[in-house]
Amino acid sequence: MRAANAIAPMRELLRFRQLLVSLAWRDVRVRYKQSLLGLAWAVLLPVAMMLVFTFVFTRAVDVRGRLGEPMPYALFVFTGLVPWTFFAQSLTGCANALVANRNLVTKVYFPREVFPLSAVASGLLDFAIALGVLAGLGIYFHLTGAWHIRVGWTLLLLPAVVLVQTILTVGLGMLLAMANVFYRDVRQGVGVVVQLWMFLSGVVVPVPNDGSQLSALLSWNPMVPLMQAYRDCLLHGRMPDRSSFCYAIFVALLVLAAGWICFRRASRRFAEVI
């Protein structure tokens, strides 16, 4: 009986999959409407950040010795910035997903989970485009001799890494979308928290692995093994560390379950509070 009760909302959500696709495509069109550069912005943001971080962390503060092996810092940081930009933009979109669609929330019935899910789905297009640029950057460094691309079967694990990150993002996005309905401060704070979180996730500099208290503290961050898994699959041609990646899967599923349950329970009050 409980299993049937848990599956019913998923079936209902599946019935509205066309609406989810429509909302995601609407978000993409709105994002680039009347934009001269259009989808090029999906690449320009991580590229601009890569250039800034490359200047800071190779000229002002040289961290190349901490990369573990001689590799172009630009390639290291761009491999982290591509998935992180997807993560950050998705969470920002999720936080405002319900409030920005208050007319639909108050007047039309359909599963409210569609809104945070469409916010995450709309970011996948930008993510795919940026991955193409990352491939081009890797080929460039390979041809110039600065880095040797190690393409192997581990590249097949990339969809699994993306899936785990997406599950974590959806879970967090549901919690943020729900919280922002009741406390509008959430939307303002998300950008700051995500920006600080980036520096603690091994995106721009490797996290310490020296047994220190800081190292032990950062090991609880599920984005650390995910960032390392991207680099393992794309740059090093090796398996992600099994224990740390399993930990990321566990946290992602836990956050998704928590986000789903809290969102469902709170959704009854969205129309009256929003």
Short mmCIF file of C-alpha atoms in Angstrom, two decimals:
data_model
loop_
_atom_site.label_atom_id
_atom_site.label_comp_id
_atom_site.label_asym_id
_atom_site.label_seq_id
_atom_site.Cartn_x
_atom_site.Cartn_y
_atom_site.Cartn_z
CA MET A 1 0.00 0.00 0.00
CA ARG A 2 2.83 2.39 0.93
CA ALA A 3 4.72 1.48 -2.26
CA ALA A 4 1.63 2.28 -4.32
CA ASN A 5 1.28 5.63 -2.53
CA ALA A 6 4.92 6.45 -3.31
CA ILE A 7 4.67 5.46 -6.98
CA ALA A 8 1.43 7.35 -7.69
CA PRO A 9 3.05 10.85 -7.58
CA MET A 10 5.78 9.65 -9.95
CA ARG A 11 3.18 8.36 -12.39
CA GLU A 12 1.37 11.64 -12.19
CA LEU A 13 4.61 13.51 -12.83
CA LEU A 14 5.30 11.27 -15.81
CA ARG A 15 1.91 12.17 -17.31
CA PHE A 16 3.01 15.81 -17.34
CA ARG A 17 6.39 15.20 -18.99
CA GLN A 18 5.39 17.23 -22.04
CA LEU A 19 4.70 20.21 -19.79
CA LEU A 20 8.12 19.75 -18.18
CA VAL A 21 9.81 19.81 -21.59
CA SER A 22 7.78 22.88 -22.63
CA LEU A 23 8.71 24.80 -19.48
CA ALA A 24 12.39 23.88 -19.84
CA TRP A 25 12.42 25.03 -23.47
CA ARG A 26 10.59 28.23 -22.46
CA ASP A 27 13.32 28.94 -19.88
CA VAL A 28 16.01 28.49 -22.55
CA ARG A 29 14.22 30.81 -24.99
CA VAL A 30 13.62 33.48 -22.32
CA ARG A 31 17.26 33.29 -21.19
CA TYR A 32 18.59 34.08 -24.68
CA LYS A 33 15.73 36.15 -26.07
CA GLN A 34 16.93 39.38 -27.72
CA SER A 35 20.52 38.35 -26.99
CA LEU A 36 23.07 39.14 -29.68
CA LEU A 37 25.29 36.21 -28.75
CA GLY A 38 22.51 33.75 -27.91
CA LEU A 39 23.73 30.28 -26.88
CA ALA A 40 27.32 31.54 -26.99
CA TRP A 41 26.69 32.81 -23.45
CA ALA A 42 26.57 29.18 -22.34
CA VAL A 43 30.29 29.06 -23.14
CA LEU A 44 31.38 32.62 -22.45
CA LEU A 45 30.67 32.50 -18.71
CA PRO A 46 32.83 29.44 -17.88
CA VAL A 47 35.50 30.58 -20.37
CA ALA A 48 35.67 34.03 -18.75
CA MET A 49 35.94 32.45 -15.30
CA MET A 50 38.64 30.09 -16.60
CA LEU A 51 40.70 33.05 -17.86
CA VAL A 52 40.35 34.92 -14.57
CA PHE A 53 41.23 31.90 -12.43
CA THR A 54 44.10 30.94 -14.73
CA PHE A 55 45.60 34.41 -14.31
CA VAL A 56 45.10 34.48 -10.54
CA PHE A 57 46.24 30.92 -9.78
CA THR A 58 49.22 30.83 -12.13
CA ARG A 59 50.53 34.40 -11.85
CA ALA A 60 49.44 35.85 -8.51
CA VAL A 61 49.33 32.53 -6.62
CA ASP A 62 50.87 29.56 -8.40
CA VAL A 63 48.97 26.38 -7.52
CA ARG A 64 50.17 24.27 -10.46
CA GLY A 65 52.45 22.30 -8.15
CA ARG A 66 49.37 21.06 -6.27
CA LEU A 67 47.68 19.54 -9.32
CA GLY A 68 49.41 16.20 -8.75
CA GLU A 69 50.94 16.03 -12.23
CA PRO A 70 52.10 18.61 -14.77
CA MET A 71 48.99 19.66 -16.64
CA PRO A 72 47.69 22.97 -17.99
CA TYR A 73 45.87 24.77 -15.20
CA ALA A 74 43.35 26.15 -17.71
CA LEU A 75 42.31 22.58 -18.58
CA PHE A 76 42.10 21.62 -14.90
CA VAL A 77 39.89 24.55 -13.94
CA PHE A 78 37.67 24.44 -17.03
CA THR A 79 36.92 20.74 -16.36
CA GLY A 80 35.61 21.83 -12.97
CA LEU A 81 33.85 25.00 -14.12
CA VAL A 82 31.69 23.29 -16.77
CA PRO A 83 29.77 21.00 -14.35
CA TRP A 84 29.86 23.62 -11.60
CA THR A 85 28.23 26.25 -13.85
CA PHE A 86 25.44 23.75 -14.58
CA PHE A 87 25.08 23.10 -10.85
CA ALA A 88 25.06 26.78 -9.85
CA GLN A 89 22.68 27.95 -12.59
CA SER A 90 20.28 25.09 -11.86
CA LEU A 91 20.11 25.86 -8.15
CA THR A 92 19.60 29.57 -8.83
CA GLY A 93 16.80 28.76 -11.28
CA CYS A 94 15.19 26.29 -8.88
CA ALA A 95 15.15 28.77 -6.01
CA ASN A 96 12.94 31.14 -7.99
CA ALA A 97 11.05 28.52 -10.00
CA LEU A 98 7.79 28.58 -8.01
CA VAL A 99 7.68 32.31 -7.24
CA ALA A 100 8.36 33.26 -10.86
CA ASN A 101 5.42 31.06 -11.94
CA ARG A 102 2.97 32.11 -9.24
CA ASN A 103 0.14 32.57 -11.77
CA LEU A 104 0.39 28.93 -12.78
CA VAL A 105 0.85 27.77 -9.18
CA THR A 106 -2.33 29.49 -7.99
CA LYS A 107 -4.61 28.84 -10.99
CA VAL A 108 -3.75 25.54 -12.64
CA TYR A 109 -3.30 22.14 -11.07
CA PHE A 110 -0.39 19.89 -12.02
CA PRO A 111 2.51 18.44 -10.03
CA ARG A 112 4.55 21.36 -8.67
CA GLU A 113 7.73 19.33 -8.99
CA VAL A 114 7.62 20.24 -12.66
CA PHE A 115 9.01 23.71 -11.89
CA PRO A 116 12.35 22.79 -10.23
CA LEU A 117 12.76 19.88 -12.64
CA SER A 118 12.34 22.17 -15.66
CA ALA A 119 14.87 24.62 -14.14
CA VAL A 120 17.44 21.81 -13.98
CA ALA A 121 16.54 20.47 -17.43
CA SER A 122 16.97 23.89 -19.05
CA GLY A 123 20.59 23.95 -17.84
CA LEU A 124 21.43 20.66 -19.56
CA LEU A 125 21.59 22.32 -22.99
CA ASP A 126 24.19 24.84 -21.80
CA PHE A 127 26.06 22.02 -20.08
CA ALA A 128 26.19 19.96 -23.29
CA ILE A 129 27.49 22.92 -25.30
CA ALA A 130 30.17 23.69 -22.70
CA LEU A 131 31.24 20.02 -22.72
CA GLY A 132 31.85 20.38 -26.47
CA VAL A 133 34.11 23.36 -25.82
CA LEU A 134 35.92 21.37 -23.13
CA ALA A 135 36.59 18.63 -25.69
CA GLY A 136 37.98 21.26 -28.08
CA LEU A 137 40.22 22.66 -25.34
CA GLY A 138 41.55 19.17 -24.57
CA ILE A 139 42.31 18.56 -28.25
CA TYR A 140 44.09 21.93 -28.44
CA PHE A 141 46.39 21.11 -25.51
CA HIS A 142 46.96 17.62 -26.94
CA LEU A 143 48.04 19.04 -30.33
CA THR A 144 50.32 21.62 -28.70
CA GLY A 145 51.93 18.89 -26.57
CA ALA A 146 50.95 20.51 -23.28
CA TRP A 147 48.75 17.57 -22.29
CA HIS A 148 48.29 14.03 -23.52
CA ILE A 149 44.62 13.07 -23.81
CA ARG A 150 43.96 9.63 -22.37
CA VAL A 151 40.73 8.52 -24.00
CA GLY A 152 39.60 5.20 -22.60
CA TRP A 153 36.55 3.17 -21.68
CA THR A 154 36.18 5.28 -18.52
CA LEU A 155 34.68 7.95 -20.77
CA LEU A 156 31.58 5.73 -20.74
CA LEU A 157 31.24 6.47 -17.02
CA LEU A 158 30.67 10.18 -17.72
CA PRO A 159 26.84 9.81 -18.02
CA ALA A 160 26.80 8.15 -14.58
CA VAL A 161 28.71 11.08 -13.08
CA VAL A 162 26.33 13.54 -14.75
CA LEU A 163 23.36 11.54 -13.47
CA VAL A 164 24.59 11.59 -9.86
CA GLN A 165 25.20 15.34 -10.05
CA THR A 166 21.73 15.87 -11.58
CA ILE A 167 20.08 13.81 -8.81
CA LEU A 168 21.86 15.90 -6.17
CA THR A 169 20.90 19.12 -7.98
CA VAL A 170 17.22 18.14 -8.25
CA GLY A 171 17.06 17.26 -4.54
CA LEU A 172 18.66 20.53 -3.49
CA GLY A 173 16.59 22.44 -6.06
CA MET A 174 13.33 21.12 -4.60
CA LEU A 175 14.38 22.17 -1.11
CA LEU A 176 15.37 25.65 -2.30
CA ALA A 177 12.21 26.15 -4.40
CA MET A 178 10.06 25.16 -1.43
CA ALA A 179 11.98 27.31 1.06
CA ASN A 180 11.86 30.37 -1.19
CA VAL A 181 8.05 30.29 -1.18
CA PHE A 182 8.03 30.80 2.59
CA TYR A 183 11.24 32.86 2.97
CA ARG A 184 12.26 35.05 0.02
CA ASP A 185 15.72 35.54 1.57
CA VAL A 186 16.57 32.12 0.15
CA ARG A 187 16.77 33.42 -3.40
CA GLN A 188 19.13 36.21 -2.32
CA GLY A 189 21.39 33.89 -0.36
CA VAL A 190 21.72 31.08 -2.89
CA GLY A 191 24.17 32.93 -5.12
CA VAL A 192 26.48 33.78 -2.21
CA VAL A 193 26.43 30.27 -0.75
CA VAL A 194 27.03 28.61 -4.13
CA GLN A 195 29.95 30.94 -4.86
CA LEU A 196 31.59 30.10 -1.52
CA TRP A 197 30.80 26.41 -1.98
CA MET A 198 32.70 26.42 -5.28
CA PHE A 199 35.99 27.24 -3.52
CA LEU A 200 35.45 24.30 -1.14
CA SER A 201 34.71 21.74 -3.86
CA GLY A 202 37.98 21.40 -5.77
CA VAL A 203 36.71 23.39 -8.75
CA VAL A 204 39.47 26.01 -8.96
CA VAL A 205 42.12 24.51 -6.68
CA PRO A 206 42.60 20.90 -5.54
CA VAL A 207 41.27 20.19 -2.06
CA PRO A 208 43.95 19.20 0.46
CA ASN A 209 44.40 15.49 1.07
CA ASP A 210 46.95 15.56 3.86
CA GLY A 211 44.96 14.16 6.77
CA SER A 212 44.43 17.62 8.26
CA GLN A 213 41.20 18.73 9.92
CA LEU A 214 40.37 20.82 6.85
CA SER A 215 40.87 17.78 4.63
CA ALA A 216 38.60 15.68 6.87
CA LEU A 217 35.96 18.42 6.86
CA LEU A 218 35.98 18.81 3.08
CA SER A 219 35.64 15.05 2.61
CA TRP A 220 31.98 15.43 3.70
CA ASN A 221 31.33 17.68 0.71
CA PRO A 222 29.69 15.48 -2.00
CA MET A 223 30.78 17.86 -4.76
CA VAL A 224 34.47 17.06 -4.12
CA PRO A 225 34.28 13.42 -5.35
CA LEU A 226 32.03 14.52 -8.22
CA MET A 227 34.55 17.12 -9.44
CA GLN A 228 37.33 14.53 -9.13
CA ALA A 229 35.19 11.96 -10.99
CA TYR A 230 34.80 14.35 -13.93
CA ARG A 231 38.58 14.83 -14.13
CA ASP A 232 39.23 11.09 -13.75
CA CYS A 233 36.88 10.22 -16.63
CA LEU A 234 37.72 13.12 -18.97
CA LEU A 235 41.40 13.90 -18.33
CA HIS A 236 43.09 10.91 -16.72
CA GLY A 237 41.25 7.97 -18.33
CA ARG A 238 40.84 6.18 -15.03
CA MET A 239 38.06 4.98 -12.74
CA PRO A 240 36.80 7.44 -10.12
CA ASP A 241 37.69 6.46 -6.57
CA ARG A 242 35.06 3.86 -5.69
CA SER A 243 34.47 4.70 -2.04
CA SER A 244 34.24 8.48 -2.47
CA PHE A 245 32.03 8.17 -5.56
CA CYS A 246 29.69 5.76 -3.74
CA TYR A 247 29.51 8.33 -0.96
CA ALA A 248 28.46 10.97 -3.51
CA ILE A 249 25.74 8.59 -4.82
CA PHE A 250 24.49 7.97 -1.29
CA VAL A 251 24.29 11.69 -0.47
CA ALA A 252 22.61 12.48 -3.81
CA LEU A 253 19.89 9.87 -3.24
CA LEU A 254 19.43 10.99 0.37
CA VAL A 255 19.06 14.64 -0.64
CA LEU A 256 16.65 13.71 -3.45
CA ALA A 257 14.47 11.70 -1.04
CA ALA A 258 14.49 14.54 1.51
CA GLY A 259 13.74 17.14 -1.15
CA TRP A 260 10.93 15.06 -2.67
CA ILE A 261 9.21 14.36 0.67
CA CYS A 262 9.49 17.94 1.99
CA PHE A 263 8.38 19.42 -1.33
CA ARG A 264 5.31 17.13 -1.55
CA ARG A 265 4.21 17.91 1.97
CA ALA A 266 4.68 21.67 1.59
CA SER A 267 3.10 21.85 -1.88
CA ARG A 268 -0.42 21.92 -0.36
CA ARG A 269 0.31 25.40 1.01
CA PHE A 270 2.08 26.90 -2.01
CA ALA A 271 -1.04 28.46 -3.54
CA GLU A 272 -2.08 30.24 -0.33
CA VAL A 273 1.41 31.49 0.67
CA ILE A 274 3.03 32.41 -2.62
#
